[in-house]
Tab-separated table of C-alpha atoms in Angstrom:
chain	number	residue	atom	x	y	z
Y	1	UNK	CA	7.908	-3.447	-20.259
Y	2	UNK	CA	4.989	-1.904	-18.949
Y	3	UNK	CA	1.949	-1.991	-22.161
Y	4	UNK	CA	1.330	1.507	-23.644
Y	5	UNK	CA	-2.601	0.943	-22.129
Y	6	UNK	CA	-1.156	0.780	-18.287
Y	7	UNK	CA	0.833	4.156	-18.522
Y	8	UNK	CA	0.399	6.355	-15.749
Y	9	UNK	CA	2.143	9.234	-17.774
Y	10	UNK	CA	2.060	12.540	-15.955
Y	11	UNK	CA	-0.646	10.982	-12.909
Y	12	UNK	CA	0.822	11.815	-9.283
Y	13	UNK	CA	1.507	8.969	-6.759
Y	14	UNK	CA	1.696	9.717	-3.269
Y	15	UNK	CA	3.450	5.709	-1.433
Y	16	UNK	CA	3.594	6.135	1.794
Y	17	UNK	CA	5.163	3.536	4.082
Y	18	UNK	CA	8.507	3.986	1.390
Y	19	UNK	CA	9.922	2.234	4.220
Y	20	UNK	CA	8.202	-1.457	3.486
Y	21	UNK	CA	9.609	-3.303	0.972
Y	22	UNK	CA	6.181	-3.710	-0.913
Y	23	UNK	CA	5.027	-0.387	-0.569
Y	24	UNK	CA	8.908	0.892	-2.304
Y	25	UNK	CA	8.093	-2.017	-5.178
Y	26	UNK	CA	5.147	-0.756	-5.800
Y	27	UNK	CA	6.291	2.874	-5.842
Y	28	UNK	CA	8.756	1.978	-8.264
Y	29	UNK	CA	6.816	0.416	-10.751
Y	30	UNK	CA	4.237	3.197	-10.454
Y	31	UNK	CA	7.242	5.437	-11.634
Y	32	UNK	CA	8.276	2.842	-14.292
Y	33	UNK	CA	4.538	3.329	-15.600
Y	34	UNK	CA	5.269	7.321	-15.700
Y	35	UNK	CA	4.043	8.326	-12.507
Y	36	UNK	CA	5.335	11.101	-10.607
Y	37	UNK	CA	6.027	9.749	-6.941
Y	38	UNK	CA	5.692	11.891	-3.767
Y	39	UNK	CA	7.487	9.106	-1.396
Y	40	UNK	CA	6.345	9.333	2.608
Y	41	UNK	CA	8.137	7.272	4.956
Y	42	UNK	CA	8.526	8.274	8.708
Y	43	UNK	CA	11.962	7.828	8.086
Y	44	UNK	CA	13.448	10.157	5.934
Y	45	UNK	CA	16.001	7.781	4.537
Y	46	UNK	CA	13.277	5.477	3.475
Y	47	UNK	CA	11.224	8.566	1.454
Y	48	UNK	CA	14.471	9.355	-0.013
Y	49	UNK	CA	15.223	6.383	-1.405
Y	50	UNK	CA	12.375	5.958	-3.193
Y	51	UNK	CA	11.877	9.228	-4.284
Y	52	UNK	CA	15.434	8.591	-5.448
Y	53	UNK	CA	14.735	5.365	-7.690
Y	54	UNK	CA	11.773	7.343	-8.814
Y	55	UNK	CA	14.223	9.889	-10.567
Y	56	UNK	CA	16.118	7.055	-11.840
Y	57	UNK	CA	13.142	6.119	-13.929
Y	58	UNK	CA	13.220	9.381	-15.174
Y	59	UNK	CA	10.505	11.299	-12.621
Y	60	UNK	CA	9.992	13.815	-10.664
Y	61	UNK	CA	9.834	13.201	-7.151
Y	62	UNK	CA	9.286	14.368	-3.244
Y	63	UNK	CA	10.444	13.083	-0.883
Y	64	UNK	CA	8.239	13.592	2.679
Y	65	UNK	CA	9.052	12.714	6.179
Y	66	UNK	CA	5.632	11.959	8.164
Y	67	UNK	CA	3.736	10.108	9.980
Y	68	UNK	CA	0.499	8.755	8.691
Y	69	UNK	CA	-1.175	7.670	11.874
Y	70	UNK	CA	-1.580	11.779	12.774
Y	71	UNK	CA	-3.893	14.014	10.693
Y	72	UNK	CA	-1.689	17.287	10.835
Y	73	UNK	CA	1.304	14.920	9.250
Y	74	UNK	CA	-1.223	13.292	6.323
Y	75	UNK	CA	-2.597	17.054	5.885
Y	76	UNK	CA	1.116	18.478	5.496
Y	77	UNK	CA	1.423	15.727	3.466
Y	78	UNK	CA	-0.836	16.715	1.073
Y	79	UNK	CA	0.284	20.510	0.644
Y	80	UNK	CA	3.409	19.488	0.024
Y	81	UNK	CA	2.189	17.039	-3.034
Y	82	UNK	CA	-0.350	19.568	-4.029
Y	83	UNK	CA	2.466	22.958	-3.805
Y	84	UNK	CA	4.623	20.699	-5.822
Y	85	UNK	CA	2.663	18.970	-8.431
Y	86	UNK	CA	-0.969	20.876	-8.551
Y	87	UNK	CA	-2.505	17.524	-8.246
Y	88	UNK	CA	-2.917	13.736	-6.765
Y	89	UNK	CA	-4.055	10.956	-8.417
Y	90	UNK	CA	-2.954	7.815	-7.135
Y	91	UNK	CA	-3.020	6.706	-3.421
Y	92	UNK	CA	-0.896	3.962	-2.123
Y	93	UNK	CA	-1.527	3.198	1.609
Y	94	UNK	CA	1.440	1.099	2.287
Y	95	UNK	CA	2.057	1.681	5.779
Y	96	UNK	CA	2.843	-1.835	7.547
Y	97	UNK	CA	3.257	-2.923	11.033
Y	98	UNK	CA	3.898	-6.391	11.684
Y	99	UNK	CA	2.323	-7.953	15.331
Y	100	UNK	CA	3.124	-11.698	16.147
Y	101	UNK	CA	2.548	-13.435	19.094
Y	102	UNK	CA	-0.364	-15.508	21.637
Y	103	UNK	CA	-3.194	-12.820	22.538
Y	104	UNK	CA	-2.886	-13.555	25.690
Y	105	UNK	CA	0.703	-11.912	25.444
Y	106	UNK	CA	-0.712	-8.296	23.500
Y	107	UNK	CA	-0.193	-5.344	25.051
Y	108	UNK	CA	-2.888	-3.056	25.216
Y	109	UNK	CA	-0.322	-0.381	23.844
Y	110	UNK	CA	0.912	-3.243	21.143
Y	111	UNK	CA	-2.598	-3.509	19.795
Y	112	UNK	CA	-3.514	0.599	19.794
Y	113	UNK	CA	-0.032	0.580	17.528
Y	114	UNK	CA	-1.064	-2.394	15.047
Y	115	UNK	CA	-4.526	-0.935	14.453
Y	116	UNK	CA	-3.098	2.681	14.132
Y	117	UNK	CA	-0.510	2.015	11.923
Y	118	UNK	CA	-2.327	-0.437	9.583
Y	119	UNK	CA	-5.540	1.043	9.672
Y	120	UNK	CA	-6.302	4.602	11.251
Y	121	UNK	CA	-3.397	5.370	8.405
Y	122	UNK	CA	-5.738	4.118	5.800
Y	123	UNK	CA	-8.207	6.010	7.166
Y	124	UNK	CA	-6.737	9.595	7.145
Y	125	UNK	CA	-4.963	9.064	4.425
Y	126	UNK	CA	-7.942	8.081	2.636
Y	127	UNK	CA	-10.364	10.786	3.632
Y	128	UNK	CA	-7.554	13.733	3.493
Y	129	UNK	CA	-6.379	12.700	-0.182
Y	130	UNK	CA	-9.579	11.286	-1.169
Y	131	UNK	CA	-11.461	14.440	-0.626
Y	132	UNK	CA	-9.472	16.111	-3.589
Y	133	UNK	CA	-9.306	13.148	-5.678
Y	134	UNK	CA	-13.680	13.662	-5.398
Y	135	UNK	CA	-13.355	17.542	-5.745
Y	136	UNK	CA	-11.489	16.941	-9.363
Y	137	UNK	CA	-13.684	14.184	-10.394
Y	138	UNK	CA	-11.063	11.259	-10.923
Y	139	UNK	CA	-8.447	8.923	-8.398
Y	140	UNK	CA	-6.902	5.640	-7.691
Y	141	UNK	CA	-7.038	4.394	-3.498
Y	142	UNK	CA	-4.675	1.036	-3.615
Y	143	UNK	CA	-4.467	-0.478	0.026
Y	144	UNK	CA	-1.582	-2.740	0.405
Y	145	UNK	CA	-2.835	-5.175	2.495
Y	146	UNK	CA	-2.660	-8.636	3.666
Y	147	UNK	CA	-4.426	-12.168	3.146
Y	148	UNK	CA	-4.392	-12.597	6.959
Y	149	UNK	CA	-7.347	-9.636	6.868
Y	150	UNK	CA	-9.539	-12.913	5.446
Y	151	UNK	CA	-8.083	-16.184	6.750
Y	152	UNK	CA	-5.883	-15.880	10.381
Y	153	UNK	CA	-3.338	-18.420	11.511
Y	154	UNK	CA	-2.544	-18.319	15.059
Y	155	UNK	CA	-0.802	-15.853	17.066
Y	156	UNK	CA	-1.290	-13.405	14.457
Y	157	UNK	CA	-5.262	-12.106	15.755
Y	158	UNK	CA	-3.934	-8.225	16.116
Y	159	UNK	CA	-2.105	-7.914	12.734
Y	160	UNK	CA	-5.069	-10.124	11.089
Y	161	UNK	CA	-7.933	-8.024	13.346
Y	162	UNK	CA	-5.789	-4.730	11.767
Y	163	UNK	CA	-6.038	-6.224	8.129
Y	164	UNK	CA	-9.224	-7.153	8.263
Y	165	UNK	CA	-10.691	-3.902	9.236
Y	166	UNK	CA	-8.665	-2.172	6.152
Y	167	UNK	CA	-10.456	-4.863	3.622
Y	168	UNK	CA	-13.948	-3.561	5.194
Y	169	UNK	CA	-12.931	-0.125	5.239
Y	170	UNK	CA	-12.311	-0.513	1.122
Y	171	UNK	CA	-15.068	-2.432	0.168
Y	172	UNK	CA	-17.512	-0.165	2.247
Y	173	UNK	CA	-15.493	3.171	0.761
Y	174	UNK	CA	-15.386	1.710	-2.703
Y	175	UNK	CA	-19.150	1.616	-2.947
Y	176	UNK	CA	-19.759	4.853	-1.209
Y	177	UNK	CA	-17.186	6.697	-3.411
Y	178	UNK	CA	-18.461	4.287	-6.920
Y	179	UNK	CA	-20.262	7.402	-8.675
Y	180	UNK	CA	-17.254	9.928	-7.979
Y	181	UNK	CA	-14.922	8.846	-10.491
Y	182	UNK	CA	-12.565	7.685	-7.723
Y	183	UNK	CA	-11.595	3.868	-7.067
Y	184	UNK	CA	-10.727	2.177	-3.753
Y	185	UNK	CA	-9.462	-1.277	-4.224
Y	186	UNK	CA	-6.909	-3.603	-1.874
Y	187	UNK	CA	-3.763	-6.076	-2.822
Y	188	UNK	CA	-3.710	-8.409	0.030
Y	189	UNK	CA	-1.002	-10.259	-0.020
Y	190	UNK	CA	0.370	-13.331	1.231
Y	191	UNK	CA	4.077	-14.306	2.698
Y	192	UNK	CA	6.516	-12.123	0.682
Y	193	UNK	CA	10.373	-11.975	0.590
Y	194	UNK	CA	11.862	-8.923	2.645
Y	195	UNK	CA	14.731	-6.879	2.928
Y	196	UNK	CA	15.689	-8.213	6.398
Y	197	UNK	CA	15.637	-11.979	5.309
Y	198	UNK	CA	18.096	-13.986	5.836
Y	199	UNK	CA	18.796	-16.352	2.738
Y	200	UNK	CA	21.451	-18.344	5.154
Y	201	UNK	CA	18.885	-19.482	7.574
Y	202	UNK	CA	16.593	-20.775	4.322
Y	203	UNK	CA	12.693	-20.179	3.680
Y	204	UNK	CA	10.861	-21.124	6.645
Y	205	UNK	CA	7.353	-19.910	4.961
Y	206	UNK	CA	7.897	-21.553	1.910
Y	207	UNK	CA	6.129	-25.052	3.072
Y	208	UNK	CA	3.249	-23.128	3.949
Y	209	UNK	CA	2.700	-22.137	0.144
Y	210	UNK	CA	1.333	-24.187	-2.796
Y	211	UNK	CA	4.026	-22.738	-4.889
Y	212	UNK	CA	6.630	-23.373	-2.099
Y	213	UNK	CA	8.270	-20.106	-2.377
Y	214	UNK	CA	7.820	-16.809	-0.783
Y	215	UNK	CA	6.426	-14.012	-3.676
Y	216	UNK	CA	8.979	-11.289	-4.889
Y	217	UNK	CA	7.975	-8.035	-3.746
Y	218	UNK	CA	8.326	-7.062	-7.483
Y	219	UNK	CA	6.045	-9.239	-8.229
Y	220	UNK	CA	3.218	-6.836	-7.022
Y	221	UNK	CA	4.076	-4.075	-9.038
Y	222	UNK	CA	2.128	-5.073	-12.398
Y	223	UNK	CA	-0.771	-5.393	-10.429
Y	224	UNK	CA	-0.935	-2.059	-8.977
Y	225	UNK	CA	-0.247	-0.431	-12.101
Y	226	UNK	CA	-3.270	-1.900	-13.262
Y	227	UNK	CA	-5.183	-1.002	-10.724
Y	228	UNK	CA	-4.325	2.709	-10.921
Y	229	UNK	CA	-4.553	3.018	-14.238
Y	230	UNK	CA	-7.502	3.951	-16.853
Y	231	UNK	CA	-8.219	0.608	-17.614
Y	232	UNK	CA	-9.341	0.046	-14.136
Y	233	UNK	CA	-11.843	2.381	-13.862
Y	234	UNK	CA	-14.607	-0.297	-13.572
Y	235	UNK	CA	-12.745	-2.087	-10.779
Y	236	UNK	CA	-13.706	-0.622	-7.124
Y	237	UNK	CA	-14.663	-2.057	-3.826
Y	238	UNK	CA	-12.485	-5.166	-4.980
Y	239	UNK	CA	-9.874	-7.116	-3.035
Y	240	UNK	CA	-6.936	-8.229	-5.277
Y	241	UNK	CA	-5.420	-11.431	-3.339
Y	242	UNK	CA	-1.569	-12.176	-4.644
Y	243	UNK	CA	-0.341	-14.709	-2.364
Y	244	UNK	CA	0.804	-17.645	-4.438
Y	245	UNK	CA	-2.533	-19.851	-3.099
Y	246	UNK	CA	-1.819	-19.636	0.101
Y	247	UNK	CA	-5.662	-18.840	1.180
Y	248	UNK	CA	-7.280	-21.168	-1.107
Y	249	UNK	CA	-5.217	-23.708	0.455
Y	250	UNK	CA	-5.244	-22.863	4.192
């Protein structure tokens, strides 16, 4: 049960990246909360099934196919939330693109697609939803992003180069935007369980973590909620690390 101080009754959410695991848990508990959820995914399937489990909660939803890493897409993206709800309040930036391997090994085209997805998406998104969020005086910026952004392991330098820009780019927006009324915060996370794992084939993270288990990806949902709610309006330019320890003991 979500306590009656962390309601998010009648606020807008716009989650893009529906398509990442996190990013969906997150949009669902934002809807358990009382959110309304606009759900972006370049994959339509992806926005509709979240926009989906939003109604199941009991919301209204959209559901909106674009892609975040092109400012005509995050614009239409905004219309669309604004035609249909008069309003945004919440921001989650969950887009997520996933880059392993030596450096050596990169592609030049590999590492313009990391750093586009994970962080020119923050970016637009940011600015093109921000700028009403400033106009009306009030807003909640969550970045979903990742523990890798402050401590790399090897063969991970494009994803962690990617992550580490987006922690910058909130704790330099949080303090710019601090008087507005709006709030830009991160949740980096550490190794989390996803849809595409294989529970046959064991936990081959798990020994990397004090807790010895991966986190649930529902796990992060409390968290946001408190992060876009009321009673986080003194929290900005802040990084939110959920990763079971993992940094600390790295």
């Amino acid at each position: 049960m979500i306590p009656e101080f962390f309601r998010l009754q009648d606020k807008v959410a716009v989650v893009t990246g529906a398509g990442n695991p996190l990013a969906r848990a997150i949009g669902e508990a934002l809807a358990e909360a009382g959110a309304n959820v606009v759900a972006v995914s370049h994959r339509a399937e992806a926005a509709q099934a979240l926009a989906a489990s939003a109604r199941g909660h009991g919301r209204q939803s959209l559901a909106v196919t674009a892609d975040m890493t092109r400012a005509a897409d995050v614009r239409r993206v905004a219309q669309e939330a604004t035609r249909r709800f008069g309003k945004m309040d919440i921001l989650l930036a969950g887009e997520d693109a996933v880059l392993a391997g030596p450096l050596g090994d990169t592609l030049e085209d590999q590492w313009d697609s990391v750093m586009s997805v994970n962080a020119k998406s923050v970016f637009l998104c940011s600015q093109v939803l921000g700028r009403e969020m400033v106009s009306k005086g009030s807003g909640r910026i969550i970045v979903l992003a990742h523990a890798l952004g402050i401590g790399g392991v090897p063969n991970t330098t494009a994803y962690s180069a990617s992550k580490g820009a987006v922690l910058q780019f909130v704790r330099s927006l949080g303090l710019e935007w601090a008087t507005t009324g709006v709030t830009v915060n991160a949740i980096a996370t550490g190794w989390f369980a996803e849809g595409w794992d294989d529970p046959s084939q064991g936990d081959p993270l798990a020994h990397f973590n004090p807790m010895r288990r991966r986190g649930q990806p529902e796990e992060l949902g409390p968290v946001a909620v408190y992060l876009a709610s009321d009673v986080a309006a003194y929290v900005t330019a802040s990084v939110c690390v959920v990763d079971g320890g993992q940094i600390c003991h790295g």
